[in-house]
Amino acid sequence: MHTTARTTAHTATDTDRKPVKVSIVVPTHDTGETVLTGLRSFLAQSMPRSEFEIIYVDDESSDDTAALLEAEIARQGAQETARVLRIDHSGWPGRPRNVGTDAARGEFVHYVDDDDWLAPEALERTYARARETGADIVIGRMAGHGRQAPRALFEKPMASCDLREDTALLASMTVHKLFRTDFLRAHGLRFPEGRVRLEDHMFTLRAFLLTDRVATVHDYTCYHWVRHADGRHNVSYERIDPAPYVDSIRKVLAILDAPDTHVPAGRHRNRLTAKWYGKKALERIAGRRLLDQPAERRAAWFEAVGALAAELPEEADTALPTRLRVVAALARHGDLALAEEQASFEAGVVQRPRAESARWQDGALRMRCTSSLVRERGRGRAAAPLVFLRPDEHRLRLRLPPRVAAVEAAAEVADFAKAVRRSNVRGQLRHREGGTVLSVPTTWQVDEVPAEQAAAGRGLWSRLRNLCAKAAARLRGRAGEPGARTLRYTAEFTLDPATADHGRPLAPGTWDVHFQLGVGGWRTSKPLRGHTIQVPDDAASAPPPGERQPRGGRELESAALS
């Protein structure tokens, strides 16, 4: 049924409204008072209010969300800048976004979710970047609150990203971006309406494939992306049904075959496919994502994902990270019990980073760290090193659970040799107050350590536990396997508070030092506990950190600029 938007909270008629630089479009539904955080951030932008507009499209909230917006708009005297459109309930963000886009008079449209907010210079910087580069889409650096925001996309400036040649843009498939309005209208870019999962991915994928002009703002955190603990502030929040969700994945992948967005078969097509086949489908039947479901939903997810795996050519698996290639093989094999066994095995895989040395020198914190992959095995049981087997100089196979290893297709794809060479290793800074994550240049190496040597603990109790574990392993016939080894990563990086944010000083507050390790599809970022940098509000007047000269790792608990 066609729905007419009902406009409130503005005084000028649409025909009187002059063009503006940016239209902020926000779908809302039963958001409550948290909706005001975003509105206040918009009205506090460095861009003059006369140069942008705010369009809220309320999806027939049953609470006072719309009234709260109207009251705040009136209180701030922002009736010429902000308006609320009310539509009949659609139950999903697609239609509200389309209504807002149709009403937009901005040169650009910036989509924002109703519980997110923008940093003060976000509109000014993204708009300036669009004009500077001629981009159709600009992605501002993001910070996650209760969720993980993309990071790698913002490690360097990008002025003309093209998804047809590079996969970097796959890191940011949500719609929280600045889009050129003429670009959207010229290509008829619309959000799917109705209850369609991944509707934002469908929109963004089409947009990315229709332009080679995507730019980023890499040196300023523009967008604050929020997930509330209850998850219920989102328009489309409800339990996900496996079959319809996997159907949405099919719709996303179908875009790769559409006439105006066709991507030919080959390596790059496989890399694009892996984004949804791996991250959105196979991850649902892997690790904790599978184990945390009740039995009937495990079966439903396994059936739905298995059907998708059977439809895709096996060459699509080649672009998956190694651990998901094993999961894909099990999905095609069709045995849920084996998938559960593999999920239990990999659910406990974590990294254990350790700061070996840390010292201030010439105003910068210089750190050396080590880390290994281990399997946590539950309360009262020591973590075990993750073991790999090297049958020859070219292969480094993950030692799978015996029943999983007996599936030939799974054993064949468990070779991690290439994945280890391509490991993602880096030091990071995380702003405790603001959510910004910064990566720092890191040098690293990985060494293969004989499994029994890696099991040697540092303390008496660790050694006793490991001796018992090795004795038990021998009884099981699994110790002393030829070529059994673990991986040990060693990394060094320097954190200079005066230049760490792409040549600019760190923002005031507490910055926690983290170590990120990614290999073969496992990627975690762990804090190096006790290692922080405190940046005062007036860092310029603080004594140089080099004057403090902390002596070692644990003494850096208060390493600071103040």
XYZ file of C-alpha atoms in Angstrom:
562
model
C 0.000 0.000 0.000
C 1.349 3.420 -0.897
C 1.905 5.575 2.170
C 1.982 9.345 2.224
C 4.473 10.945 4.590
C 2.992 13.351 7.116
C 5.340 16.230 7.882
C 5.554 18.006 11.225
C 7.984 20.179 13.186
C 8.841 22.632 10.445
C 7.458 25.974 9.387
C 8.613 26.527 5.814
C 6.807 24.773 2.968
C 8.749 22.364 0.786
C 8.582 24.781 -2.156
C 10.153 27.524 -0.023
C 13.084 25.366 1.004
C 16.432 26.183 -0.584
C 19.026 23.562 -1.528
C 21.523 22.634 1.182
C 24.848 20.834 1.214
C 23.785 17.746 3.194
C 20.519 16.062 4.149
C 20.798 13.795 7.187
C 18.214 11.001 6.874
C 17.327 9.014 10.000
C 14.707 6.221 10.253
C 13.159 5.920 13.732
C 10.857 3.544 15.538
C 10.290 3.317 19.303
C 13.758 4.686 19.995
C 12.796 6.695 23.064
C 15.075 9.258 24.647
C 18.240 7.824 23.097
C 17.112 9.381 19.808
C 17.989 12.798 21.247
C 21.699 11.970 21.413
C 21.877 11.912 17.625
C 19.703 14.979 17.145
C 21.797 17.034 19.540
C 24.982 15.918 17.767
C 23.540 17.054 14.430
C 22.506 20.444 15.762
C 26.001 20.901 17.240
C 27.764 20.427 13.887
C 30.508 22.856 12.855
C 28.733 23.200 9.506
C 26.225 26.104 9.824
C 22.637 24.965 10.295
C 21.607 26.840 7.173
C 23.798 24.510 5.119
C 22.258 21.173 6.097
C 18.926 19.643 7.028
C 17.810 16.815 9.279
C 14.985 14.524 8.154
C 13.641 12.043 10.672
C 11.218 9.489 9.247
C 9.238 7.903 12.054
C 7.952 4.425 11.249
C 4.758 4.898 13.305
C 6.393 4.605 16.732
C 4.128 3.351 19.493
C 6.018 5.417 22.075
C 6.843 9.136 22.282
C 9.868 9.103 19.963
C 8.385 11.537 17.424
C 7.106 13.860 20.153
C 10.509 13.899 21.841
C 12.131 14.912 18.553
C 9.599 17.659 17.922
C 10.023 19.050 21.415
C 13.822 19.133 21.159
C 13.701 20.720 17.699
C 11.424 23.450 19.079
C 13.543 23.907 22.212
C 16.638 24.493 20.088
C 14.802 26.728 17.624
C 15.765 24.377 14.810
C 12.467 24.209 12.905
C 14.160 25.519 9.747
C 16.805 22.787 9.962
C 15.031 19.680 11.259
C 11.708 18.043 10.495
C 9.897 14.842 11.357
C 8.036 12.841 8.710
C 5.548 10.265 9.976
C 4.653 7.220 7.906
C 2.479 4.169 8.440
C 4.335 1.310 10.055
C 6.509 -0.657 7.623
C 8.453 -2.572 10.261
C 11.848 -2.090 8.632
C 14.293 0.762 7.895
C 14.146 0.457 4.096
C 10.946 2.413 3.477
C 11.748 5.206 5.981
C 15.116 5.736 4.312
C 13.501 5.882 0.866
C 10.925 8.420 2.078
C 13.691 10.535 3.599
C 15.765 10.358 0.424
C 12.809 11.445 -1.694
C 12.295 14.440 0.592
C 15.988 15.397 0.693
C 17.073 18.674 -0.883
C 20.759 18.264 -0.093
C 23.554 17.907 -2.608
C 24.472 14.851 -0.521
C 22.503 12.485 1.697
C 24.059 11.147 4.903
C 22.286 8.119 6.387
C 22.410 7.783 10.179
C 20.702 5.223 12.414
C 18.443 6.500 15.158
C 20.689 5.594 18.089
C 23.986 6.710 16.526
C 25.562 10.145 16.491
C 28.036 12.292 14.554
C 31.202 13.968 15.828
C 31.126 17.794 15.683
C 33.068 18.165 12.416
C 31.624 15.110 10.639
C 29.469 16.919 8.061
C 32.049 19.599 7.381
C 34.839 17.079 6.818
C 32.909 14.517 4.756
C 31.386 17.218 2.558
C 34.793 18.876 2.034
C 36.279 15.481 1.145
C 33.530 14.883 -1.420
C 34.125 18.249 -3.064
C 37.897 17.778 -2.980
C 37.843 14.316 -4.613
C 34.650 14.422 -6.686
C 33.533 11.283 -4.856
C 30.027 9.870 -5.126
C 30.402 8.256 -1.682
C 32.442 9.375 1.321
C 33.005 7.132 4.342
C 33.979 8.879 7.566
C 36.103 7.090 10.136
C 33.913 5.181 12.583
C 34.058 4.295 16.264
C 32.083 1.395 17.702
C 30.227 1.441 21.004
C 29.162 -2.065 21.995
C 30.145 -3.250 18.536
C 33.221 -3.434 16.324
C 33.639 -0.725 13.705
C 35.779 -1.149 10.566
C 39.393 -0.091 11.037
C 41.610 -1.163 8.145
C 39.688 1.077 5.723
C 40.908 4.157 7.596
C 44.584 3.346 7.949
C 45.490 5.560 4.997
C 43.743 8.216 2.900
C 41.659 6.913 0.000
C 40.320 9.172 -2.729
C 39.021 6.830 -5.440
C 38.332 3.343 -4.085
C 36.754 0.960 -6.563
C 35.154 -2.298 -5.439
C 35.632 -3.746 -8.930
C 39.394 -3.669 -8.406
C 39.889 -3.800 -4.650
C 38.105 -5.453 -1.731
C 38.972 -2.779 0.867
C 35.423 -1.394 0.752
C 33.996 -4.718 1.911
C 34.987 -3.659 5.428
C 32.146 -1.120 5.466
C 28.894 -2.349 3.946
C 26.487 -0.432 6.182
C 24.879 2.765 4.839
C 26.328 5.166 7.406
C 27.964 7.253 4.705
C 27.660 10.392 2.621
C 26.101 9.737 -0.816
C 25.844 12.203 -3.704
C 22.108 12.684 -4.231
C 22.328 12.949 -8.024
C 24.249 9.657 -8.043
C 21.493 7.926 -6.073
C 18.750 9.262 -8.318
C 20.581 8.697 -11.602
C 20.950 4.996 -10.818
C 17.594 4.546 -9.111
C 19.283 3.395 -5.930
C 16.564 2.429 -3.472
C 16.405 0.348 -0.305
C 14.397 -2.873 -0.464
C 11.148 -2.332 1.416
C 9.417 -4.772 3.690
C 11.037 -7.290 5.982
C 14.230 -7.939 4.047
C 17.371 -8.776 5.977
C 20.663 -7.239 4.799
C 18.755 -4.479 2.981
C 21.603 -2.057 3.732
C 24.143 -4.451 2.195
C 22.042 -4.735 -0.962
C 21.904 -0.958 -1.276
C 25.594 -0.393 -0.502
C 26.881 -3.195 -2.730
C 24.974 -1.808 -5.714
C 26.243 1.694 -4.952
C 29.865 0.539 -4.671
C 29.655 -1.373 -7.971
C 28.165 1.634 -9.778
C 31.018 4.040 -9.053
C 34.794 4.110 -8.930
C 34.778 7.251 -6.809
C 34.596 6.331 -3.136
C 36.669 8.399 -0.703
C 37.370 8.220 3.023
C 38.000 10.608 5.877
C 40.706 8.594 7.596
C 42.104 11.034 10.154
C 39.002 12.148 12.079
C 36.365 9.967 13.765
C 33.111 11.080 12.164
C 30.532 8.406 12.972
C 29.737 6.817 16.339
C 28.055 3.455 15.805
C 26.066 2.108 18.753
C 24.682 -1.239 19.793
C 22.689 -1.094 23.009
C 22.888 -3.989 25.421
C 19.276 -5.042 24.783
C 19.570 -4.589 21.015
C 16.014 -3.273 20.824
C 16.603 0.255 19.602
C 16.986 -0.858 15.997
C 14.022 -0.610 13.626
C 14.564 -4.164 12.383
C 15.377 -5.854 15.699
C 13.914 -9.320 16.151
C 15.137 -12.894 16.193
C 16.675 -13.937 12.885
C 15.053 -16.840 11.060
C 17.695 -18.924 9.261
C 15.959 -19.655 5.931
C 14.818 -16.063 5.145
C 18.206 -14.730 6.253
C 20.060 -17.061 3.894
C 17.607 -16.035 1.159
C 18.741 -12.441 1.759
C 22.337 -13.573 1.284
C 21.267 -15.031 -2.065
C 19.740 -11.667 -3.008
C 22.976 -9.889 -2.153
C 25.013 -12.330 -4.246
C 22.525 -11.957 -7.116
C 23.630 -8.324 -7.430
C 26.946 -9.647 -8.748
C 24.978 -10.999 -11.741
C 22.672 -8.019 -12.382
C 23.193 -6.302 -15.768
C 24.441 -2.972 -14.362
C 26.536 -4.445 -11.546
C 27.783 -7.687 -13.113
C 31.121 -8.993 -11.846
C 32.654 -11.693 -14.064
C 33.622 -15.092 -12.705
C 37.126 -15.367 -11.366
C 39.295 -14.644 -8.371
C 37.874 -11.191 -7.627
C 34.285 -12.447 -7.890
C 35.158 -15.188 -5.397
C 36.623 -12.610 -3.001
C 33.404 -10.582 -3.146
C 31.272 -13.698 -2.683
C 33.299 -14.699 0.383
C 32.160 -11.565 2.212
C 28.589 -12.883 2.502
C 29.093 -16.618 2.020
C 31.765 -16.658 4.727
C 30.983 -13.854 7.166
C 27.198 -13.970 6.971
C 26.487 -17.649 6.299
C 29.327 -19.975 7.344
C 30.071 -17.987 10.510
C 26.543 -18.881 11.651
C 27.517 -22.556 11.859
C 30.962 -22.028 13.363
C 32.297 -21.644 16.892
C 30.163 -19.982 19.533
C 27.693 -18.670 16.931
C 26.520 -22.269 16.441
C 27.009 -23.597 19.957
C 25.055 -20.775 21.616
C 21.909 -21.782 19.699
C 19.406 -24.359 20.986
C 19.452 -27.702 19.199
C 16.540 -27.030 16.829
C 18.007 -23.719 15.664
C 21.421 -25.313 15.151
C 19.769 -27.772 12.808
C 17.850 -25.009 11.007
C 20.964 -22.905 10.494
C 22.991 -25.896 9.336
C 20.310 -26.890 6.844
C 19.928 -23.354 5.456
C 23.658 -22.687 5.147
C 24.294 -26.175 3.770
C 21.758 -25.531 1.001
C 23.581 -22.314 0.058
C 26.953 -24.079 0.094
C 25.590 -26.742 -2.266
C 24.461 -24.040 -4.717
C 27.831 -22.301 -4.923
C 30.732 -23.633 -6.995
C 33.522 -25.126 -4.901
C 35.913 -22.552 -6.340
C 34.039 -19.972 -4.257
C 35.672 -21.583 -1.198
C 39.144 -20.554 -2.379
C 38.644 -16.970 -1.192
C 37.465 -17.986 2.271
C 39.810 -17.777 5.264
C 41.228 -21.193 6.035
C 39.125 -21.973 9.112
C 35.923 -21.212 7.162
C 37.048 -23.448 4.299
C 36.941 -26.284 6.817
C 33.434 -25.207 7.861
C 32.348 -25.033 4.203
C 33.606 -28.573 3.629
C 31.577 -29.768 6.615
C 28.489 -27.890 5.377
C 28.722 -29.726 2.068
C 29.389 -33.005 3.895
C 26.047 -32.543 5.626
C 26.766 -33.961 9.096
C 25.617 -31.549 11.832
C 27.345 -33.554 14.582
C 30.710 -33.045 12.893
C 30.007 -29.342 12.460
C 29.215 -29.120 16.183
C 32.449 -30.954 17.019
C 34.474 -28.530 14.913
C 32.591 -25.573 16.405
C 33.445 -26.799 19.911
C 37.084 -27.189 18.905
C 37.482 -23.706 17.483
C 35.246 -21.860 19.959
C 38.081 -21.788 22.465
C 40.791 -20.505 20.120
C 42.243 -17.237 21.389
C 45.557 -15.455 21.347
C 47.636 -14.882 24.467
C 49.668 -11.683 23.991
C 52.401 -10.669 26.415
C 54.425 -7.456 26.638
C 58.044 -8.525 26.841
C 59.436 -5.006 27.146
C 58.129 -1.444 27.199
C 60.022 1.802 27.682
C 59.658 5.504 26.998
C 62.320 6.951 24.743
C 62.367 10.373 23.078
C 58.722 10.964 24.000
C 57.485 7.653 22.555
C 56.532 4.313 24.078
C 58.478 1.465 22.474
C 57.057 -2.023 22.943
C 58.025 -5.589 22.167
C 55.317 -8.257 22.417
C 54.849 -11.951 21.839
C 51.667 -13.923 21.267
C 50.547 -17.466 20.522
C 47.289 -19.128 19.547
C 45.885 -21.385 22.252
C 42.679 -23.302 22.930
C 40.876 -22.540 26.168
C 39.304 -25.742 27.448
C 37.081 -24.595 30.289
C 37.288 -23.893 33.987
C 40.048 -25.759 35.796
C 41.796 -26.892 32.613
C 44.922 -25.225 31.307
C 44.799 -23.705 27.840
C 46.528 -25.854 25.227
C 48.658 -24.477 22.394
C 46.974 -24.695 18.998
C 48.886 -27.439 17.196
C 49.805 -27.590 13.529
C 51.392 -30.461 11.630
C 54.075 -30.008 8.996
C 54.070 -33.097 6.781
C 56.525 -31.385 4.415
C 58.147 -27.991 3.853
C 55.173 -26.650 1.892
C 52.236 -27.594 4.100
C 51.263 -26.583 7.640
C 48.022 -28.309 8.535
C 45.867 -27.501 11.534
C 45.451 -30.574 13.724
C 41.681 -31.050 13.553
C 39.565 -33.200 15.865
C 40.009 -36.821 14.720
C 36.461 -37.323 13.388
C 36.608 -34.029 11.490
C 40.034 -34.884 10.087
C 38.548 -38.123 8.787
C 36.426 -36.059 6.358
C 38.826 -35.905 3.418
C 37.496 -32.606 2.061
C 37.947 -30.927 5.458
C 41.456 -32.275 5.983
C 42.539 -31.127 2.521
C 41.619 -27.487 3.107
C 43.116 -27.227 6.625
C 46.508 -26.092 5.287
C 47.451 -22.823 7.045
C 50.872 -22.297 5.417
C 49.769 -19.423 3.187
C 47.530 -17.948 5.890
C 50.423 -17.805 8.365
C 52.594 -15.930 5.873
C 49.746 -13.420 5.430
C 49.026 -12.995 9.146
C 47.628 -9.657 10.299
C 49.770 -8.442 13.200
C 49.699 -4.933 14.626
C 49.796 -2.799 17.707
C 46.713 -0.723 18.405
C 45.533 2.162 20.527
C 41.912 2.220 21.718
C 40.367 5.394 23.097
C 38.463 4.298 26.184
C 36.116 7.286 26.191
C 35.540 7.895 22.481
C 35.807 4.428 20.928
C 38.364 5.362 18.245
C 40.814 2.577 17.331
C 44.168 3.432 15.755
C 46.659 0.976 14.303
C 50.360 1.702 14.502
C 53.161 0.547 12.176
C 54.365 -2.831 13.403
C 57.251 -5.120 12.512
C 56.768 -8.792 13.254
C 57.907 -12.321 12.648
C 56.416 -15.737 13.276
C 58.362 -18.777 14.414
C 57.329 -22.398 14.469
C 57.997 -23.947 17.863
C 57.953 -27.696 18.545
C 54.687 -28.455 20.323
C 56.280 -29.980 23.434
C 58.615 -27.014 23.813
C 55.696 -24.572 23.534
C 53.844 -26.424 26.288
C 56.602 -25.683 28.815
C 55.102 -23.266 31.347
C 56.860 -20.487 33.194
C 55.962 -21.593 36.717
C 56.061 -24.802 38.755
C 52.311 -25.433 38.606
C 52.277 -24.760 34.852
C 55.077 -27.257 34.320
C 53.307 -29.888 36.416
C 50.039 -29.372 34.513
C 51.847 -29.621 31.188
C 53.664 -32.793 32.216
C 50.311 -34.351 33.097
C 48.779 -33.124 29.842
C 51.640 -34.566 27.792
C 51.409 -37.897 29.608
C 47.679 -38.047 28.877
C 48.320 -37.162 25.235
C 50.823 -40.003 24.914
C 48.237 -42.413 26.287
C 45.831 -41.158 23.629
C 48.519 -41.721 20.998
C 48.604 -38.088 19.853
C 51.894 -36.865 21.317
C 55.111 -36.904 19.400
C 53.397 -36.569 16.042
C 55.980 -35.846 13.340
C 56.183 -32.134 12.659
C 53.799 -31.126 15.484
C 54.386 -27.463 16.287
C 52.813 -24.229 17.418
C 53.194 -20.620 16.262
C 54.887 -17.849 18.214
C 54.550 -14.259 16.996
C 57.004 -11.525 17.988
C 56.176 -7.894 17.224
C 57.627 -4.457 17.887
C 55.948 -1.068 17.579
C 56.352 2.515 18.750
C 53.546 4.699 20.109
C 54.203 8.431 19.881
C 51.319 10.375 21.480
C 52.286 13.501 19.534
C 51.785 11.882 16.111
C 49.894 8.592 16.607
C 46.637 9.763 14.971
C 47.905 9.963 11.396
C 50.491 12.593 12.281
C 48.293 14.404 14.806
C 48.321 14.194 18.620
C 46.122 11.721 20.423
C 42.846 13.077 21.737
C 42.641 13.638 25.502
C 41.651 10.637 27.592
C 42.806 7.096 28.234
C 44.300 5.101 25.382
C 44.644 1.368 26.012
C 47.395 -0.501 24.199
C 46.161 -3.595 22.356
C 47.762 -6.317 20.276
C 45.864 -7.605 17.232
C 46.553 -10.972 15.672
C 44.722 -12.386 12.692
C 45.539 -15.656 10.961
C 43.446 -17.933 8.785
C 40.130 -16.404 9.830
C 40.820 -16.023 13.552
C 41.257 -12.370 14.420
C 41.289 -10.945 17.916
C 42.543 -7.771 19.515
C 43.580 -8.202 23.136
C 44.636 -5.542 25.638
C 48.189 -5.569 26.897
C 47.025 -5.230 30.474
C 48.551 -2.457 32.501
C 49.751 -0.572 29.431
C 47.921 2.678 28.803
C 48.674 6.211 27.723
C 46.914 9.019 29.572
C 46.521 12.195 27.526
C 45.459 15.222 29.592
C 43.038 17.850 28.331
C 45.971 20.228 27.907
C 48.624 17.880 26.522
C 50.644 20.782 25.152
C 51.577 21.924 28.664
C 52.406 18.443 29.945
C 56.019 17.344 30.488
C 57.403 15.085 27.768
C 56.669 11.443 28.558
C 60.317 10.605 27.944
C 61.191 12.338 31.213
C 59.320 9.690 33.181
C 61.257 6.672 31.907
C 59.168 3.793 33.377
C 61.411 0.743 33.645
C 59.251 -2.065 32.416
C 55.976 -3.663 31.490
C 53.936 -3.717 34.681
C 55.193 -0.294 35.768
C 53.426 1.232 32.785
C 50.023 1.032 34.429
C 50.052 4.816 34.731
C 52.387 5.693 31.867
C 51.036 9.098 30.968
C 51.507 12.518 29.541
C 50.238 14.214 32.673
